Amino acid sequence: MAVEDEGLRVFQSVKIKIGEAKNLPSYPGPSKMRDCYCTVNLDQEEVFRTKIVEKSLCPFYGEDFYCEIPRSFRHLSFYIFDRDVFRRDSIIGKVAIQKEDLQKYHNRDTWFQLQHVDADSEVQGKVHLELRLSEVITDTGVVCHKLATRIVECQGLPIVNGQCDPYATVTLAGPFRSEAKKTKVKRKTNNPQFDEVFYFEVTRPCSYSKKSHFDFEEEDVDKLEIRVDLWNASNLKFGDEFLGELRIPLKVLRQSSSYEAWYFLQPRDNGSKSLKPDDLGSLRLNVVYTEDHVFSSDYYSPLRDLLLKSADVEPVSASAAHILGEVCREKQEAAVPLVRLFLHYGRVVPFISAIASAEVKRTHPQAGARGQALLRLHFRVPRRQTLSPSPFPRDPNTIFRGNSLASKCIDETMKLAGMHYLHVTLKPAIEEICQSHKPCEIDPVKLKDGENLENNMENLRQYVDRVFHAITESGVSCPTVMCDIFFSLREAAAKRFQDDPDVRYTAVSSFIFLRFFAPAILSPNLFQLTPHHTDPQTSRTLTLISKTVQTLGSLSKSKSASFKESYMATFYEFFNEQKYADAVKNFLDLISSSGRRDPKSVEQPIVLKEGFMIKRAQGRKRFGMKNFKKRWFRLTNHEFTYHKSKGDQPLYSIPIENILAVEKLEEESFKMKNMFQVIQPERALYIQANNCVEAKDWIDILTKVSQCNQKRLTVYHPSAYLSGHWLCCRAPSDSAPGCSPCTGGLPANIQLDIDGDRETERIYSLFNLYMSKLEKMQEACGSKSVYDGPEQEEYSTFVIDDPQETYKTLKQVIAGVGALEQEHAQYKRDKFKKTKYGSQEHPIGDKSFQNYIRQQSETSTHSI
């Protein structure tokens, strides 16, 4: 979900690896151990929770989390909790990283010291207030100066123990005075609208004169300040909870008699000091925060068009997309945005076919003694240099096994287009393995007391058979885009290695088994097949299954010899029957056939998303109460249902064709955050998600599956129908047409479920980041050594098959990147001129904006 900013869309996303904690304080009991979990929070809103690691003071989590961030935030926070069966889980400590500091830790494993959590460390939110200084003449002709302080509103206050009933105290403070006043309490909201004015006398009355009202005793005013404290009205015996404060010296009124601004709330100056950080232990994290600033589509046309014609460039190594892979430090960096862009425009199959064919051509067709000689098609090796291994495979059994651009692009395509296929194929088997929990250890050294090796082998054999048959019988469900890619791989490999009849199978199996199914079996949590890491015993079972299935899929001639462990070779004897090899070949033939059966003709319900949320009763019963209840929601490509609990029969079902719109519901409707509505022909279903990220995910996927419904609405009501009228437009009829236009949802097609402009912006950013390599590659093309004689060592890392074509493309890329760079620079200059410090978007206390101002000032000075 993008935030609009004067014609430019801003996307935020974060990818987090939660590693482990160490040296947590021991529990004050006999065992001293703790049962801990970690949460990820945007400010204080929890958006992810790890599994609980029991009985450890150094818990290992090893969990990954990715989300699109749908709102502004100040801190990315991580809390370590200790589970308590009888009371509320207690917080051990937290790590809070300010948004402007995230780049310091970008994609680096970092140990963070845990900090104490108290009221001052939990401050968040902002306040809008106005100050006005005026002269007041009394009936006796005496003049005095009074200060009017208006508390307009607050936004984003923290929710304390599940509730927020805020009020504010306003204090005029000085060396010899302190006068305090208090607003009314606003119930059940963390965005209170106060709009209250308080008056304070700021100068001693004196004889009236016609002097300006600024001509008062400045020493008094210089020492005065307005302090605003926010509190949560609590019914607990411990008193009200502190939410934050701000202090404004009255010096701000020297230039004008009125002053208005937004402020970020701050901790108290005398807030409780934390103990030494070492007391609480530390947490290892890897955080990748990305912010994309995306212009309208026409800005990207030159670069986008250059990228999209990459499949048609001869040779493909001279194309813009291939050049991106050459200059990026990691091929994965280039593959992710390239595949998404090509998927969006329906060009992924010809592009991958072109780069895969080029890779196959670089593979030496002879694997004998003469084939051991080094083959460098892109440059001749200098005579003075020692021969190094070829970057391209020479053995047909190892093609596509390396980290080439082709293999990374195919991996990314399978991840995007094949996730539902993976789930429908493997999830039932993985869930059965996790739930039945049968012992499967076959290493005699690792057998536990009481376990029987033969029984364990039989358990494992049954599991392998279950998973193997699920895979080999799923060919008809394989997505078309994957099948088209596999067809081109098979044809290219068979043409290159005409003497090897099995190469058409190994070229495909190296992806579908080795890089798709095997990793998902090994680490199901990374593919959303399980919510968290499996326990150690199940993890070991899945490792053994993954190894066996991978070997079955490889069609290797000497399979038993492919295992380093003798116990695996012994176990594999179960699967030496020809029927397993035949099943693999039939499966590979089916998924790499161009005339494959259309999967839509055998489409099965696919679970797209499920989880607990809170729904409001729809009033289907005439006298039923419209209260809120927690329910298990389940979305498939056929229907949207809710159940009392997971696994129960549905209490209510909405066919996908009956979903007319999915939109946010304004918070004021029920004083509840993260609510959305699923609009049906008769009524709307109001639902509250657990957090802002979950709400966005549900809205996006519900919108996507219903996007092609013929009766989709164009207008809707952003608020609820309560007390006989719509809260948004006051219309009395519950069937009145909507008063606001529906938002444009996500397209229903996987190939369009991507923002092409955002991906082009990411590719521009990569080209810009590696501009020095682009220029070096230009030098390599222009260098005489490319045409005649040995190349310079600094150029030897680039694949350049046609220097002239490559040089021409590089020139166009650099020009396109330069034009976009100028547009970004101009946008920043324009924004710098228009932006006001103290506005709602950039409140006073916004450190990221202060840094931005400093950078812009330095840039302006440098330009001058």
PDB file of N, CA, C and O in Angstrom, residues 52-116:
ATOM      1  N   ILE A  52       7.398 -19.854  20.763  1.00  0.00           N
ATOM      2  CA  ILE A  52       7.956 -19.825  22.119  1.00  0.00           C
ATOM      3  C   ILE A  52       9.089 -20.852  22.210  1.00  0.00           C
ATOM      4  O   ILE A  52       8.917 -22.010  21.828  1.00  0.00           O
ATOM      5  N   VAL A  53      10.244 -20.404  22.650  1.00  0.00           N
ATOM      6  CA  VAL A  53      11.362 -21.322  22.905  1.00  0.00           C
ATOM      7  C   VAL A  53      11.398 -21.579  24.407  1.00  0.00           C
ATOM      8  O   VAL A  53      11.592 -20.664  25.203  1.00  0.00           O
ATOM      9  N   GLU A  54      11.191 -22.829  24.768  1.00  0.00           N
ATOM     10  CA  GLU A  54      11.021 -23.177  26.183  1.00  0.00           C
ATOM     11  C   GLU A  54      12.361 -23.469  26.860  1.00  0.00           C
ATOM     12  O   GLU A  54      13.306 -23.957  26.244  1.00  0.00           O
ATOM     13  N   LYS A  55      12.384 -23.122  28.142  1.00  0.00           N
ATOM     14  CA  LYS A  55      13.472 -23.495  29.050  1.00  0.00           C
ATOM     15  C   LYS A  55      14.846 -23.125  28.506  1.00  0.00           C
ATOM     16  O   LYS A  55      15.726 -23.967  28.319  1.00  0.00           O
ATOM     17  N   SER A  56      15.020 -21.849  28.236  1.00  0.00           N
ATOM     18  CA  SER A  56      16.314 -21.391  27.723  1.00  0.00           C
ATOM     19  C   SER A  56      16.526 -19.935  28.102  1.00  0.00           C
ATOM     20  O   SER A  56      15.584 -19.143  28.119  1.00  0.00           O
ATOM     21  N   LEU A  57      17.784 -19.589  28.383  1.00  0.00           N
ATOM     22  CA  LEU A  57      18.178 -18.192  28.575  1.00  0.00           C
ATOM     23  C   LEU A  57      18.931 -17.674  27.354  1.00  0.00           C
ATOM     24  O   LEU A  57      19.335 -16.514  27.321  1.00  0.00           O
ATOM     25  N   CYS A  58      19.132 -18.566  26.357  1.00  0.00           N
ATOM     26  CA  CYS A  58      19.742 -18.171  25.078  1.00  0.00           C
ATOM     27  C   CYS A  58      18.895 -18.752  23.946  1.00  0.00           C
ATOM     28  O   CYS A  58      19.348 -19.626  23.193  1.00  0.00           O
ATOM     29  N   PRO A  59      17.634 -18.314  23.812  1.00  0.00           N
ATOM     30  CA  PRO A  59      16.722 -18.934  22.841  1.00  0.00           C
ATOM     31  C   PRO A  59      17.124 -18.636  21.403  1.00  0.00           C
ATOM     32  O   PRO A  59      17.448 -17.500  21.061  1.00  0.00           O
ATOM     33  N   PHE A  60      17.087 -19.669  20.553  1.00  0.00           N
ATOM     34  CA  PHE A  60      17.328 -19.500  19.120  1.00  0.00           C
ATOM     35  C   PHE A  60      15.977 -19.504  18.411  1.00  0.00           C
ATOM     36  O   PHE A  60      15.181 -20.427  18.571  1.00  0.00           O
ATOM     37  N   TYR A  61      15.712 -18.455  17.627  1.00  0.00           N
ATOM     38  CA  TYR A  61      14.446 -18.349  16.913  1.00  0.00           C
ATOM     39  C   TYR A  61      14.602 -18.705  15.435  1.00  0.00           C
ATOM     40  O   TYR A  61      13.835 -19.490  14.899  1.00  0.00           O
ATOM     41  N   GLY A  62      15.550 -18.092  14.750  1.00  0.00           N
ATOM     42  CA  GLY A  62      15.788 -18.408  13.348  1.00  0.00           C
ATOM     43  C   GLY A  62      14.568 -18.207  12.470  1.00  0.00           C
ATOM     44  O   GLY A  62      14.290 -19.031  11.600  1.00  0.00           O
ATOM     45  N   GLU A  63      13.841 -17.116  12.685  1.00  0.00           N
ATOM     46  CA  GLU A  63      12.606 -16.891  11.926  1.00  0.00           C
ATOM     47  C   GLU A  63      12.734 -15.653  11.043  1.00  0.00           C
ATOM     48  O   GLU A  63      13.377 -14.672  11.402  1.00  0.00           O
ATOM     49  N   ASP A  64      12.090 -15.728   9.868  1.00  0.00           N
ATOM     50  CA  ASP A  64      12.087 -14.626   8.903  1.00  0.00           C
ATOM     51  C   ASP A  64      10.703 -13.986   8.856  1.00  0.00           C
ATOM     52  O   ASP A  64       9.690 -14.676   9.006  1.00  0.00           O
ATOM     53  N   PHE A  65      10.681 -12.695   8.629  1.00  0.00           N
ATOM     54  CA  PHE A  65       9.402 -11.983   8.521  1.00  0.00           C
ATOM     55  C   PHE A  65       9.547 -10.886   7.470  1.00  0.00           C
ATOM     56  O   PHE A  65      10.532 -10.159   7.459  1.00  0.00           O
ATOM     57  N   TYR A  66       8.543 -10.798   6.590  1.00  0.00           N
ATOM     58  CA  TYR A  66       8.522  -9.735   5.579  1.00  0.00           C
ATOM     59  C   TYR A  66       7.145  -9.108   5.578  1.00  0.00           C
ATOM     60  O   TYR A  66       6.128  -9.803   5.695  1.00  0.00           O
ATOM     61  N   CYS A  67       7.093  -7.797   5.453  1.00  0.00           N
ATOM     62  CA  CYS A  67       5.784  -7.144   5.298  1.00  0.00           C
ATOM     63  C   CYS A  67       5.938  -5.817   4.570  1.00  0.00           C
ATOM     64  O   CYS A  67       6.998  -5.192   4.599  1.00  0.00           O
ATOM     65  N   GLU A  68       4.866  -5.444   3.886  1.00  0.00           N
ATOM     66  CA  GLU A  68       4.713  -4.094   3.365  1.00  0.00           C
ATOM     67  C   GLU A  68       4.176  -3.245   4.514  1.00  0.00           C
ATOM     68  O   GLU A  68       3.244  -3.659   5.205  1.00  0.00           O
ATOM     69  N   ILE A  69       4.752  -2.070   4.728  1.00  0.00           N
ATOM     70  CA  ILE A  69       4.353  -1.224   5.860  1.00  0.00           C
ATOM     71  C   ILE A  69       3.331  -0.210   5.365  1.00  0.00           C
ATOM     72  O   ILE A  69       3.657   0.652   4.539  1.00  0.00           O
ATOM     73  N   PRO A  70       2.089  -0.286   5.860  1.00  0.00           N
ATOM     74  CA  PRO A  70       1.026   0.547   5.280  1.00  0.00           C
ATOM     75  C   PRO A  70       0.860   1.916   5.917  1.00  0.00           C
ATOM     76  O   PRO A  70      -0.071   2.636   5.583  1.00  0.00           O
ATOM     77  N   ARG A  71       1.727   2.304   6.837  1.00  0.00           N
ATOM     78  CA  ARG A  71       1.558   3.604   7.509  1.00  0.00           C
ATOM     79  C   ARG A  71       2.916   4.150   7.911  1.00  0.00           C
ATOM     80  O   ARG A  71       3.936   3.466   7.819  1.00  0.00           O
ATOM     81  N   SER A  72       2.915   5.396   8.368  1.00  0.00           N
ATOM     82  CA  SER A  72       4.160   5.976   8.872  1.00  0.00           C
ATOM     83  C   SER A  72       4.475   5.392  10.248  1.00  0.00           C
ATOM     84  O   SER A  72       3.585   4.929  10.963  1.00  0.00           O
ATOM     85  N   PHE A  73       5.733   5.398  10.613  1.00  0.00           N
ATOM     86  CA  PHE A  73       6.146   4.907  11.926  1.00  0.00           C
ATOM     87  C   PHE A  73       7.437   5.591  12.323  1.00  0.00           C
ATOM     88  O   PHE A  73       8.148   6.146  11.480  1.00  0.00           O
ATOM     89  N   ARG A  74       7.749   5.554  13.610  1.00  0.00           N
ATOM     90  CA  ARG A  74       8.981   6.179  14.113  1.00  0.00           C
ATOM     91  C   ARG A  74      10.020   5.156  14.539  1.00  0.00           C
ATOM     92  O   ARG A  74      11.210   5.379  14.412  1.00  0.00           O
ATOM     93  N   HIS A  75       9.549   4.037  15.093  1.00  0.00           N
ATOM     94  CA  HIS A  75      10.467   3.014  15.591  1.00  0.00           C
ATOM     95  C   HIS A  75      10.046   1.643  15.084  1.00  0.00           C
ATOM     96  O   HIS A  75       8.852   1.330  15.016  1.00  0.00           O
ATOM     97  N   LEU A  76      11.032   0.820  14.731  1.00  0.00           N
ATOM     98  CA  LEU A  76      10.829  -0.608  14.537  1.00  0.00           C
ATOM     99  C   LEU A  76      11.341  -1.266  15.812  1.00  0.00           C
ATOM    100  O   LEU A  76      12.528  -1.149  16.146  1.00  0.00           O
ATOM    101  N   SER A  77      10.438  -1.914  16.539  1.00  0.00           N
ATOM    102  CA  SER A  77      10.779  -2.403  17.882  1.00  0.00           C
ATOM    103  C   SER A  77      10.643  -3.911  17.976  1.00  0.00           C
ATOM    104  O   SER A  77       9.827  -4.520  17.276  1.00  0.00           O
ATOM    105  N   PHE A  78      11.457  -4.494  18.858  1.00  0.00           N
ATOM    106  CA  PHE A  78      11.448  -5.936  19.101  1.00  0.00           C
ATOM    107  C   PHE A  78      11.380  -6.149  20.612  1.00  0.00           C
ATOM    108  O   PHE A  78      12.229  -5.642  21.351  1.00  0.00           O
ATOM    109  N   TYR A  79      10.369  -6.867  21.066  1.00  0.00           N
ATOM    110  CA  TYR A  79      10.187  -7.123  22.494  1.00  0.00           C
ATOM    111  C   TYR A  79      10.428  -8.601  22.775  1.00  0.00           C
ATOM    112  O   TYR A  79       9.943  -9.474  22.051  1.00  0.00           O
ATOM    113  N   ILE A  80      11.172  -8.887  23.831  1.00  0.00           N
ATOM    114  CA  ILE A  80      11.330 -10.261  24.320  1.00  0.00           C
ATOM    115  C   ILE A  80      10.389 -10.443  25.503  1.00  0.00           C
ATOM    116  O   ILE A  80      10.490  -9.716  26.499  1.00  0.00           O
ATOM    117  N   PHE A  81       9.462 -11.409  25.374  1.00  0.00           N
ATOM    118  CA  PHE A  81       8.494 -11.698  26.426  1.00  0.00           C
ATOM    119  C   PHE A  81       8.814 -13.032  27.080  1.00  0.00           C
ATOM    120  O   PHE A  81       9.302 -13.963  26.425  1.00  0.00           O
ATOM    121  N   ASP A  82       8.493 -13.121  28.363  1.00  0.00           N
ATOM    122  CA  ASP A  82       8.564 -14.388  29.091  1.00  0.00           C
ATOM    123  C   ASP A  82       7.130 -14.860  29.316  1.00  0.00           C
ATOM    124  O   ASP A  82       6.327 -14.156  29.931  1.00  0.00           O
ATOM    125  N   ARG A  83       6.796 -16.031  28.777  1.00  0.00           N
ATOM    126  CA  ARG A  83       5.422 -16.532  28.911  1.00  0.00           C
ATOM    127  C   ARG A  83       5.121 -16.893  30.354  1.00  0.00           C
ATOM    128  O   ARG A  83       5.935 -17.506  31.048  1.00  0.00           O
ATOM    129  N   ASP A  84       3.937 -16.502  30.795  1.00  0.00           N
ATOM    130  CA  ASP A  84       3.480 -16.823  32.145  1.00  0.00           C
ATOM    131  C   ASP A  84       2.089 -17.432  32.026  1.00  0.00           C
ATOM    132  O   ASP A  84       1.170 -16.800  31.507  1.00  0.00           O
ATOM    133  N   VAL A  85       1.949 -18.672  32.480  1.00  0.00           N
ATOM    134  CA  VAL A  85       0.682 -19.392  32.320  1.00  0.00           C
ATOM    135  C   VAL A  85      -0.428 -18.748  33.141  1.00  0.00           C
ATOM    136  O   VAL A  85      -1.589 -18.730  32.727  1.00  0.00           O
ATOM    137  N   PHE A  86      -0.097 -18.190  34.286  1.00  0.00           N
ATOM    138  CA  PHE A  86      -1.128 -17.724  35.226  1.00  0.00           C
ATOM    139  C   PHE A  86      -1.375 -16.224  35.151  1.00  0.00           C
ATOM    140  O   PHE A  86      -2.424 -15.749  35.532  1.00  0.00           O
ATOM    141  N   ARG A  87      -0.387 -15.450  34.665  1.00  0.00           N
ATOM    142  CA  ARG A  87      -0.545 -14.000  34.628  1.00  0.00           C
ATOM    143  C   ARG A  87      -0.221 -13.486  33.225  1.00  0.00           C
ATOM    144  O   ARG A  87       0.117 -14.252  32.338  1.00  0.00           O
ATOM    145  N   ARG A  88      -0.331 -12.177  33.064  1.00  0.00           N
ATOM    146  CA  ARG A  88       0.046 -11.566  31.786  1.00  0.00           C
ATOM    147  C   ARG A  88       1.532 -11.822  31.510  1.00  0.00           C
ATOM    148  O   ARG A  88       2.368 -11.729  32.405  1.00  0.00           O
ATOM    149  N   ASP A  89       1.861 -12.153  30.264  1.00  0.00           N
ATOM    150  CA  ASP A  89       3.271 -12.387  29.912  1.00  0.00           C
ATOM    151  C   ASP A  89       4.090 -11.135  30.248  1.00  0.00           C
ATOM    152  O   ASP A  89       3.663 -10.008  29.993  1.00  0.00           O
ATOM    153  N   SER A  90       5.258 -11.348  30.820  1.00  0.00           N
ATOM    154  CA  SER A  90       6.076 -10.208  31.261  1.00  0.00           C
ATOM    155  C   SER A  90       7.131  -9.870  30.210  1.00  0.00           C
ATOM    156  O   SER A  90       7.678 -10.755  29.534  1.00  0.00           O
ATOM    157  N   ILE A  91       7.423  -8.571  30.060  1.00  0.00           N
ATOM    158  CA  ILE A  91       8.434  -8.106  29.114  1.00  0.00           C
ATOM    159  C   ILE A  91       9.804  -8.138  29.783  1.00  0.00           C
ATOM    160  O   ILE A  91       9.998  -7.559  30.854  1.00  0.00           O
ATOM    161  N   ILE A  92      10.754  -8.814  29.129  1.00  0.00           N
ATOM    162  CA  ILE A  92      12.124  -8.838  29.649  1.00  0.00           C
ATOM    163  C   ILE A  92      12.869  -7.577  29.206  1.00  0.00           C
ATOM    164  O   ILE A  92      13.579  -6.946  29.979  1.00  0.00           O
ATOM    165  N   GLY A  93      12.710  -7.205  27.956  1.00  0.00           N
ATOM    166  CA  GLY A  93      13.396  -6.026  27.432  1.00  0.00           C
ATOM    167  C   GLY A  93      13.036  -5.821  25.972  1.00  0.00           C
ATOM    168  O   GLY A  93      12.282  -6.607  25.377  1.00  0.00           O
ATOM    169  N   LYS A  94      13.577  -4.774  25.386  1.00  0.00           N
ATOM    170  CA  LYS A  94      13.240  -4.487  23.991  1.00  0.00           C
ATOM    171  C   LYS A  94      14.432  -3.874  23.268  1.00  0.00           C
ATOM    172  O   LYS A  94      15.371  -3.349  23.878  1.00  0.00           O
ATOM    173  N   VAL A  95      14.356  -3.942  21.927  1.00  0.00           N
ATOM    174  CA  VAL A  95      15.258  -3.222  21.031  1.00  0.00           C
ATOM    175  C   VAL A  95      14.385  -2.288  20.204  1.00  0.00           C
ATOM    176  O   VAL A  95      13.412  -2.735  19.598  1.00  0.00           O
ATOM    177  N   ALA A  96      14.679  -1.007  20.211  1.00  0.00           N
ATOM    178  CA  ALA A  96      13.916  -0.037  19.417  1.00  0.00           C
ATOM    179  C   ALA A  96      14.885   0.678  18.474  1.00  0.00           C
ATOM    180  O   ALA A  96      15.823   1.334  18.928  1.00  0.00           O
ATOM    181  N   ILE A  97      14.652   0.534  17.170  1.00  0.00           N
ATOM    182  CA  ILE A  97      15.513   1.169  16.166  1.00  0.00           C
ATOM    183  C   ILE A  97      14.722   2.302  15.527  1.00  0.00           C
ATOM    184  O   ILE A  97      13.642   2.076  14.973  1.00  0.00           O
ATOM    185  N   GLN A  98      15.240   3.522  15.618  1.00  0.00           N
ATOM    186  CA  GLN A  98      14.566   4.643  14.977  1.00  0.00           C
ATOM    187  C   GLN A  98      14.584   4.470  13.464  1.00  0.00           C
ATOM    188  O   GLN A  98      15.538   3.937  12.898  1.00  0.00           O
ATOM    189  N   LYS A  99      13.520   4.918  12.837  1.00  0.00           N
ATOM    190  CA  LYS A  99      13.386   4.746  11.387  1.00  0.00           C
ATOM    191  C   LYS A  99      14.601   5.295  10.644  1.00  0.00           C
ATOM    192  O   LYS A  99      15.121   4.661   9.720  1.00  0.00           O
ATOM    193  N   GLU A 100      15.088   6.460  11.079  1.00  0.00           N
ATOM    194  CA  GLU A 100      16.212   7.076  10.370  1.00  0.00           C
ATOM    195  C   GLU A 100      17.526   6.325  10.586  1.00  0.00           C
ATOM    196  O   GLU A 100      18.505   6.558   9.872  1.00  0.00           O
ATOM    197  N   ASP A 101      17.563   5.392  11.568  1.00  0.00           N
ATOM    198  CA  ASP A 101      18.785   4.629  11.826  1.00  0.00           C
ATOM    199  C   ASP A 101      18.781   3.257  11.154  1.00  0.00           C
ATOM    200  O   ASP A 101      19.778   2.527  11.234  1.00  0.00           O
ATOM    201  N   LEU A 102      17.678   2.879  10.511  1.00  0.00           N
ATOM    202  CA  LEU A 102      17.588   1.533   9.951  1.00  0.00           C
ATOM    203  C   LEU A 102      18.667   1.259   8.906  1.00  0.00           C
ATOM    204  O   LEU A 102      19.160   0.136   8.796  1.00  0.00           O
ATOM    205  N   GLN A 103      19.043   2.292   8.132  1.00  0.00           N
ATOM    206  CA  GLN A 103      20.053   2.081   7.092  1.00  0.00           C
ATOM    207  C   GLN A 103      21.424   1.732   7.663  1.00  0.00           C
ATOM    208  O   GLN A 103      22.241   1.110   6.990  1.00  0.00           O
ATOM    209  N   LYS A 104      21.683   2.131   8.915  1.00  0.00           N
ATOM    210  CA  LYS A 104      22.978   1.795   9.542  1.00  0.00           C
ATOM    211  C   LYS A 104      23.168   0.279   9.643  1.00  0.00           C
ATOM    212  O   LYS A 104      24.287  -0.218   9.608  1.00  0.00           O
ATOM    213  N   TYR A 105      22.057  -0.428   9.804  1.00  0.00           N
ATOM    214  CA  TYR A 105      22.136  -1.876  10.051  1.00  0.00           C
ATOM    215  C   TYR A 105      21.653  -2.669   8.843  1.00  0.00           C
ATOM    216  O   TYR A 105      21.365  -3.857   8.957  1.00  0.00           O
ATOM    217  N   HIS A 106      21.585  -2.021   7.670  1.00  0.00           N
ATOM    218  CA  HIS A 106      20.980  -2.626   6.490  1.00  0.00           C
ATOM    219  C   HIS A 106      21.654  -3.942   6.121  1.00  0.00           C
ATOM    220  O   HIS A 106      22.850  -3.999   5.822  1.00  0.00           O
ATOM    221  N   ASN A 107      20.876  -5.027   6.190  1.00  0.00           N
ATOM    222  CA  ASN A 107      21.318  -6.358   5.737  1.00  0.00           C
ATOM    223  C   ASN A 107      22.605  -6.822   6.413  1.00  0.00           C
ATOM    224  O   ASN A 107      23.438  -7.478   5.787  1.00  0.00           O
ATOM    225  N   ARG A 108      22.761  -6.462   7.704  1.00  0.00           N
ATOM    226  CA  ARG A 108      23.937  -6.901   8.470  1.00  0.00           C
ATOM    227  C   ARG A 108      23.469  -7.584   9.743  1.00  0.00           C
ATOM    228  O   ARG A 108      22.600  -7.061  10.440  1.00  0.00           O
ATOM    229  N   ASP A 109      24.031  -8.753  10.024  1.00  0.00           N
ATOM    230  CA  ASP A 109      23.744  -9.394  11.308  1.00  0.00           C
ATOM    231  C   ASP A 109      24.319  -8.521  12.414  1.00  0.00           C
ATOM    232  O   ASP A 109      25.522  -8.247  12.435  1.00  0.00           O
ATOM    233  N   THR A 110      23.462  -8.085  13.336  1.00  0.00           N
ATOM    234  CA  THR A 110      23.881  -7.142  14.383  1.00  0.00           C
ATOM    235  C   THR A 110      23.325  -7.593  15.725  1.00  0.00           C
ATOM    236  O   THR A 110      22.155  -7.984  15.828  1.00  0.00           O
ATOM    237  N   TRP A 111      24.184  -7.536  16.739  1.00  0.00           N
ATOM    238  CA  TRP A 111      23.724  -7.806  18.112  1.00  0.00           C
ATOM    239  C   TRP A 111      23.290  -6.491  18.751  1.00  0.00           C
ATOM    240  O   TRP A 111      24.037  -5.520  18.763  1.00  0.00           O
ATOM    241  N   PHE A 112      22.077  -6.471  19.274  1.00  0.00           N
ATOM    242  CA  PHE A 112      21.539  -5.289  19.950  1.00  0.00           C
ATOM    243  C   PHE A 112      21.339  -5.601  21.433  1.00  0.00           C
ATOM    244  O   PHE A 112      20.816  -6.655  21.788  1.00  0.00           O
ATOM    245  N   GLN A 113      21.774  -4.663  22.285  1.00  0.00           N
ATOM    246  CA  GLN A 113      21.535  -4.812  23.712  1.00  0.00           C
ATOM    247  C   GLN A 113      20.057  -4.565  24.015  1.00  0.00           C
ATOM    248  O   GLN A 113      19.454  -3.627  23.506  1.00  0.00           O
ATOM    249  N   LEU A 114      19.473  -5.428  24.831  1.00  0.00           N
ATOM    250  CA  LEU A 114      18.085  -5.235  25.249  1.00  0.00           C
ATOM    251  C   LEU A 114      18.008  -4.081  26.251  1.00  0.00           C
ATOM    252  O   LEU A 114      18.865  -3.950  27.135  1.00  0.00           O
ATOM    253  N   GLN A 115      16.985  -3.246  26.091  1.00  0.00           N
ATOM    254  CA  GLN A 115      16.787  -2.095  26.971  1.00  0.00           C
ATOM    255  C   GLN A 115      15.568  -2.316  27.858  1.00  0.00           C
ATOM    256  O   GLN A 115      14.639  -3.049  27.500  1.00  0.00           O
ATOM    257  N   HIS A 116      15.571  -1.643  29.007  1.00  0.00           N
ATOM    258  CA  HIS A 116      14.415  -1.734  29.913  1.00  0.00           C
ATOM    259  C   HIS A 116      13.203  -1.062  29.277  1.00  0.00           C
ATOM    260  O   HIS A 116      13.333  -0.117  28.491  1.00  0.00           O
TER     261      HIS A 116
END
